PDB file of C-alpha atoms in Angstrom:
ATOM      1  CA  VAL A   1       6.854 -25.927   2.299  1.00 28.00           C
ATOM      2  CA  ARG A   2       8.418 -24.596  -0.639  1.00 29.00           C
ATOM      3  CA  ARG A   3      11.980 -23.934  -0.511  1.00 29.00           C
ATOM      4  CA  HIS A   4      13.738 -20.687  -1.597  1.00 30.00           C
ATOM      5  CA  SER A   5      16.583 -21.357  -4.309  1.00 32.00           C
ATOM      6  CA  ARG A   6      19.221 -19.772  -1.981  1.00 36.00           C
ATOM      7  CA  GLY A   7      18.284 -22.047   0.765  1.00 40.00           C
ATOM      8  CA  TRP A   8      16.183 -19.860   2.834  1.00 41.00           C
ATOM      9  CA  PRO A   9      13.961 -21.867   4.952  1.00 49.00           C
ATOM     10  CA  GLY A  10      10.381 -22.342   4.444  1.00 55.00           C
ATOM     11  CA  ALA A  11       7.774 -19.968   6.377  1.00 55.00           C
ATOM     12  CA  THR A  12       6.787 -22.219   8.991  1.00 53.00           C
ATOM     13  CA  GLU A  13      10.278 -23.587   9.554  1.00 56.00           C
ATOM     14  CA  ALA A  14      12.049 -20.199   9.819  1.00 49.00           C
ATOM     15  CA  ILE A  15       9.239 -18.610  11.879  1.00 51.00           C
ATOM     16  CA  GLN A  16       9.395 -21.833  14.324  1.00 50.00           C
ATOM     17  CA  ALA A  17      13.252 -21.339  14.492  1.00 52.00           C
ATOM     18  CA  ARG A  18      13.031 -17.645  15.567  1.00 54.00           C
ATOM     19  CA  MET A  19      12.775 -14.274  13.842  1.00 61.00           C
ATOM     20  CA  THR A  20      16.327 -13.446  14.398  1.00 69.00           C
ATOM     21  CA  THR A  21      16.496 -10.822  11.857  1.00 82.00           C
ATOM     22  CA  LEU A  22      14.527  -8.711   9.525  1.00 85.00           C
ATOM     23  CA  GLN A  23      16.123 -10.513   6.627  1.00 87.00           C
ATOM     24  CA  ASN A  24      15.007 -14.175   8.097  1.00 84.00           C
ATOM     25  CA  PHE A  25      11.482 -12.733   8.673  1.00 85.00           C
ATOM     26  CA  TYR A  26      11.167 -11.231   5.303  1.00 88.00           C
ATOM     27  CA  TYR A  27      12.216 -14.449   3.287  1.00 85.00           C
ATOM     28  CA  ALA A  28      10.364 -16.823   5.552  1.00 84.00           C
ATOM     29  CA  LEU A  29       7.107 -14.694   5.154  1.00 88.00           C
ATOM     30  CA  SER A  30       7.660 -14.222   1.446  1.00 86.00           C
ATOM     31  CA  ARG A  31       7.668 -18.240   1.227  1.00 86.00           C
ATOM     32  CA  LEU A  32       4.101 -18.668   2.385  1.00 90.00           C
ATOM     33  CA  ASN A  33       2.641 -21.500   0.546  1.00 93.00           C
ATOM     34  CA  VAL A  34      -0.688 -19.828  -0.802  1.00 96.00           C
ATOM     35  CA  THR A  35      -2.752 -21.971  -2.624  1.00 97.00           C
ATOM     36  CA  GLY A  36      -3.378 -20.417  -6.256  1.00 97.00           C
ATOM     37  CA  VAL A  37      -0.331 -18.401  -6.185  1.00 97.00           C
ATOM     38  CA  GLY A  38       1.426 -18.862  -9.557  1.00 94.00           C
ATOM     39  CA  ARG A  39       4.762 -17.065  -8.651  1.00 95.00           C
ATOM     40  CA  THR A  40       6.190 -15.800  -5.639  1.00 94.00           C
ATOM     41  CA  TYR A  41       9.019 -12.805  -5.978  1.00 93.00           C
ATOM     42  CA  GLU A  42      11.519 -11.749  -3.357  1.00 88.00           C
ATOM     43  CA  TYR A  43      10.705  -8.241  -4.008  1.00 89.00           C
ATOM     44  CA  GLU A  44       8.013  -6.078  -5.973  1.00 93.00           C
ATOM     45  CA  PRO A  45       8.561  -7.158  -9.710  1.00 94.00           C
ATOM     46  CA  ASP A  46       9.727  -4.639 -12.262  1.00 93.00           C
ATOM     47  CA  SER A  47       6.787  -6.248 -14.465  1.00 93.00           C
ATOM     48  CA  LEU A  48       4.269  -8.993 -14.705  1.00 93.00           C
ATOM     49  CA  THR A  49       2.747 -11.060 -17.377  1.00 92.00           C
ATOM     50  CA  THR A  50      -0.592 -13.005 -17.326  1.00 90.00           C
ATOM     51  CA  ALA A  51       1.488 -16.126 -16.965  1.00 93.00           C
ATOM     52  CA  ASP A  52       2.990 -14.783 -13.812  1.00 92.00           C
ATOM     53  CA  LEU A  53      -0.611 -14.299 -12.044  1.00 96.00           C
ATOM     54  CA  PRO A  54      -1.451 -14.628  -9.309  1.00 97.00           C
ATOM     55  CA  ALA A  55       1.790 -13.245  -8.017  1.00 97.00           C
ATOM     56  CA  LEU A  56       2.932 -12.734  -4.196  1.00 97.00           C
ATOM     57  CA  TRP A  57       5.663 -10.561  -2.949  1.00 96.00           C
ATOM     58  CA  LEU A  58       6.258  -8.473   0.291  1.00 95.00           C
ATOM     59  CA  ALA A  59       6.658  -4.671   1.043  1.00 93.00           C
ATOM     60  CA  LEU A  60       9.782  -4.132   3.008  1.00 88.00           C
ATOM     61  CA  PRO A  61       9.336  -5.073   6.616  1.00 85.00           C
ATOM     62  CA  SER A  62       9.317  -2.958   9.646  1.00 84.00           C
ATOM     63  CA  THR A  63      10.278  -3.813  13.267  1.00 84.00           C
ATOM     64  CA  ASP A  64       9.433  -2.559  17.051  1.00 78.00           C
ATOM     65  CA  ASP A  65      11.325  -3.363  20.095  1.00 73.00           C
ATOM     66  CA  GLY A  66       8.330  -3.444  22.170  1.00 64.00           C
ATOM     67  CA  GLN A  67       8.847  -1.015  24.645  1.00 60.00           C
ATOM     68  CA  THR A  68       5.515   0.644  24.096  1.00 54.00           C
ATOM     69  CA  SER A  69       3.647  -2.361  23.243  1.00 52.00           C
ATOM     70  CA  ASN A  70       0.950  -3.734  25.184  1.00 55.00           C
ATOM     71  CA  TRP A  71       2.254  -7.357  24.797  1.00 50.00           C
ATOM     72  CA  ALA A  72       4.840  -7.073  27.483  1.00 50.00           C
ATOM     73  CA  THR A  73       4.369  -9.786  29.941  1.00 50.00           C
ATOM     74  CA  ALA A  74       6.289 -11.640  32.603  1.00 49.00           C
ATOM     75  CA  CYS A  75       5.985 -14.721  30.700  1.00 50.00           C
ATOM     76  CA  GLU A  76       7.575 -13.302  27.307  1.00 49.00           C
ATOM     77  CA  ALA A  77      11.404 -12.921  27.110  1.00 51.00           C
ATOM     78  CA  THR A  78      11.033 -10.223  24.418  1.00 55.00           C
ATOM     79  CA  VAL A  79       8.034  -8.558  22.863  1.00 69.00           C
ATOM     80  CA  LYS A  80       9.844  -7.555  19.515  1.00 78.00           C
ATOM     81  CA  SER A  81       7.750  -7.448  16.599  1.00 84.00           C
ATOM     82  CA  ARG A  82       8.241  -7.903  12.897  1.00 88.00           C
ATOM     83  CA  SER A  83       5.682  -6.649  10.408  1.00 91.00           C
ATOM     84  CA  ALA A  84       5.274  -6.782   6.732  1.00 93.00           C
ATOM     85  CA  GLN A  85       2.761  -6.424   4.073  1.00 95.00           C
ATOM     86  CA  VAL A  86       2.033  -9.576   1.977  1.00 96.00           C
ATOM     87  CA  ILE A  87       0.690  -8.609  -1.475  1.00 97.00           C
ATOM     88  CA  ILE A  88      -1.030 -10.818  -4.060  1.00 97.00           C
ATOM     89  CA  VAL A  89      -2.122  -9.690  -7.384  1.00 97.00           C
ATOM     90  CA  ILE A  90      -4.502 -11.448  -9.231  1.00 96.00           C
ATOM     91  CA  GLU A  91      -5.668  -9.920 -12.656  1.00 94.00           C
ATOM     92  CA  PRO A  92      -5.220  -6.657 -14.280  1.00 94.00           C
ATOM     93  CA  ALA A  93      -8.116  -4.347 -13.330  1.00 92.00           C
ATOM     94  CA  GLY A  94      -9.136  -3.892 -17.247  1.00 85.00           C
ATOM     95  CA  GLN A  95      -9.831  -7.650 -17.747  1.00 86.00           C
ATOM     96  CA  ASP A  96     -12.993  -9.342 -16.887  1.00 83.00           C
ATOM     97  CA  THR A  97     -16.020  -8.051 -15.026  1.00 87.00           C
ATOM     98  CA  PRO A  98     -16.440  -7.322 -11.346  1.00 89.00           C
ATOM     99  CA  ALA A  99     -18.289 -10.569 -10.500  1.00 93.00           C
ATOM    100  CA  PRO A 100     -15.621 -13.013 -11.471  1.00 93.00           C
ATOM    101  CA  ASN A 101     -12.820 -10.718 -10.293  1.00 93.00           C
ATOM    102  CA  THR A 102     -14.567 -10.473  -6.706  1.00 94.00           C
ATOM    103  CA  ARG A 103     -15.015 -14.092  -6.523  1.00 96.00           C
ATOM    104  CA  ALA A 104     -11.403 -14.707  -7.426  1.00 96.00           C
ATOM    105  CA  VAL A 105     -10.442 -12.139  -4.477  1.00 96.00           C
ATOM    106  CA  LEU A 106     -12.590 -13.932  -2.131  1.00 97.00           C
ATOM    107  CA  LYS A 107     -11.003 -16.992  -2.947  1.00 97.00           C
ATOM    108  CA  MET A 108      -7.506 -15.533  -2.712  1.00 98.00           C
ATOM    109  CA  MET A 109      -8.244 -14.139   0.739  1.00 97.00           C
ATOM    110  CA  ASP A 110      -9.505 -17.443   2.010  1.00 97.00           C
ATOM    111  CA  ALA A 111      -6.150 -19.082   0.927  1.00 97.00           C
ATOM    112  CA  LEU A 112      -4.159 -16.378   2.390  1.00 96.00           C
ATOM    113  CA  GLU A 113      -5.884 -16.600   5.602  1.00 95.00           C
ATOM    114  CA  THR A 114      -5.247 -20.367   5.632  1.00 95.00           C
ATOM    115  CA  ALA A 115      -1.508 -20.005   5.210  1.00 94.00           C
ATOM    116  CA  LEU A 116      -1.430 -17.402   7.691  1.00 92.00           C
ATOM    117  CA  ASP A 117      -3.193 -19.479  10.065  1.00 90.00           C
ATOM    118  CA  ALA A 118      -0.839 -22.190   9.883  1.00 88.00           C
ATOM    119  CA  LEU A 119       2.104 -19.996  10.687  1.00 82.00           C
ATOM    120  CA  ALA A 120       3.701 -21.909  13.611  1.00 69.00           C
ATOM    121  CA  TYR A 121       4.485 -18.875  15.863  1.00 71.00           C
ATOM    122  CA  PRO A 122       2.583 -18.276  19.094  1.00 68.00           C
ATOM    123  CA  LEU A 123       1.560 -14.351  18.236  1.00 78.00           C
ATOM    124  CA  VAL A 124       0.785 -14.118  14.935  1.00 84.00           C
ATOM    125  CA  GLU A 125      -1.559 -11.337  13.864  1.00 89.00           C
ATOM    126  CA  TYR A 126      -3.144  -9.657  10.611  1.00 92.00           C
ATOM    127  CA  THR A 127      -5.340  -7.557   8.938  1.00 94.00           C
ATOM    128  CA  MET A 128      -6.393  -8.213   5.281  1.00 96.00           C
ATOM    129  CA  SER A 129      -7.957  -6.281   2.502  1.00 95.00           C
ATOM    130  CA  GLY A 130      -9.176  -6.976  -1.167  1.00 93.00           C
ATOM    131  CA  GLY A 131     -10.810  -3.753  -1.396  1.00 83.00           C
ATOM    132  CA  GLU A 132      -8.143  -1.514  -2.757  1.00 85.00           C
ATOM    133  CA  PRO A 133      -6.477  -1.694  -6.208  1.00 90.00           C
ATOM    134  CA  ILE A 134      -2.891  -2.474  -6.264  1.00 94.00           C
ATOM    135  CA  VAL A 135      -0.621  -0.749  -8.447  1.00 94.00           C
ATOM    136  CA  THR A 136       2.653  -2.227  -9.819  1.00 92.00           C
ATOM    137  CA  ALA A 137       4.738  -1.419 -12.848  1.00 89.00           C
ATOM    138  CA  LEU A 138       2.171   1.281 -13.599  1.00 92.00           C
ATOM    139  CA  VAL A 139      -0.659  -1.411 -13.866  1.00 93.00           C
ATOM    140  CA  GLN A 140      -3.656  -1.501 -11.550  1.00 95.00           C
ATOM    141  CA  TYR A 141      -4.492  -5.064 -10.248  1.00 96.00           C
ATOM    142  CA  TRP A 142      -7.291  -6.855  -8.393  1.00 96.00           C
ATOM    143  CA  GLY A 143      -5.702  -8.319  -5.627  1.00 96.00           C
ATOM    144  CA  VAL A 144      -5.222  -8.971  -1.814  1.00 97.00           C
ATOM    145  CA  THR A 145      -2.962  -7.289   0.813  1.00 96.00           C
ATOM    146  CA  ALA A 146      -2.376  -8.446   4.439  1.00 96.00           C
ATOM    147  CA  ASN A 147      -0.432  -6.562   7.025  1.00 95.00           C
ATOM    148  CA  VAL A 148       1.217  -9.368   9.178  1.00 93.00           C
ATOM    149  CA  THR A 149       2.897  -8.897  12.425  1.00 90.00           C
ATOM    150  CA  ILE A 150       4.650 -11.616  14.438  1.00 86.00           C
ATOM    151  CA  ARG A 151       5.568 -10.825  18.048  1.00 79.00           C
ATOM    152  CA  GLY A 152       7.894 -12.567  20.560  1.00 67.00           C
TER     153      GLY A 152
END
């Protein structure tokens, strides 16, 4: 598990400990160990170079107190949820052809799915897409996004 330079715990350790704050959740999820990711950012980068790719960051998180959730059960002390979008850019859209970029996106989707499935928290759900272009710093990229929600 990779560690953040400021001492933030790795994804699995922080999520196992509890998602006590949005800040803890955000930094824990941004520390996902996704095979093939070259650089992880704490926030959306101002610019990227080829050496930075593939790169991962998160969109700002959201939360829900669970009052209107279908997750309320007698077994759970809380149904609070935390959600964030994991963003991984792989290559600028103008490079290569669709065939190698499609293969790279599929490979990264598999790697991200493996990392998300390894999160040690009881109720993790996610949706993932590799079909939409990702725009950052005015550049369009091939990449993967996943909307991740942790409840409990």
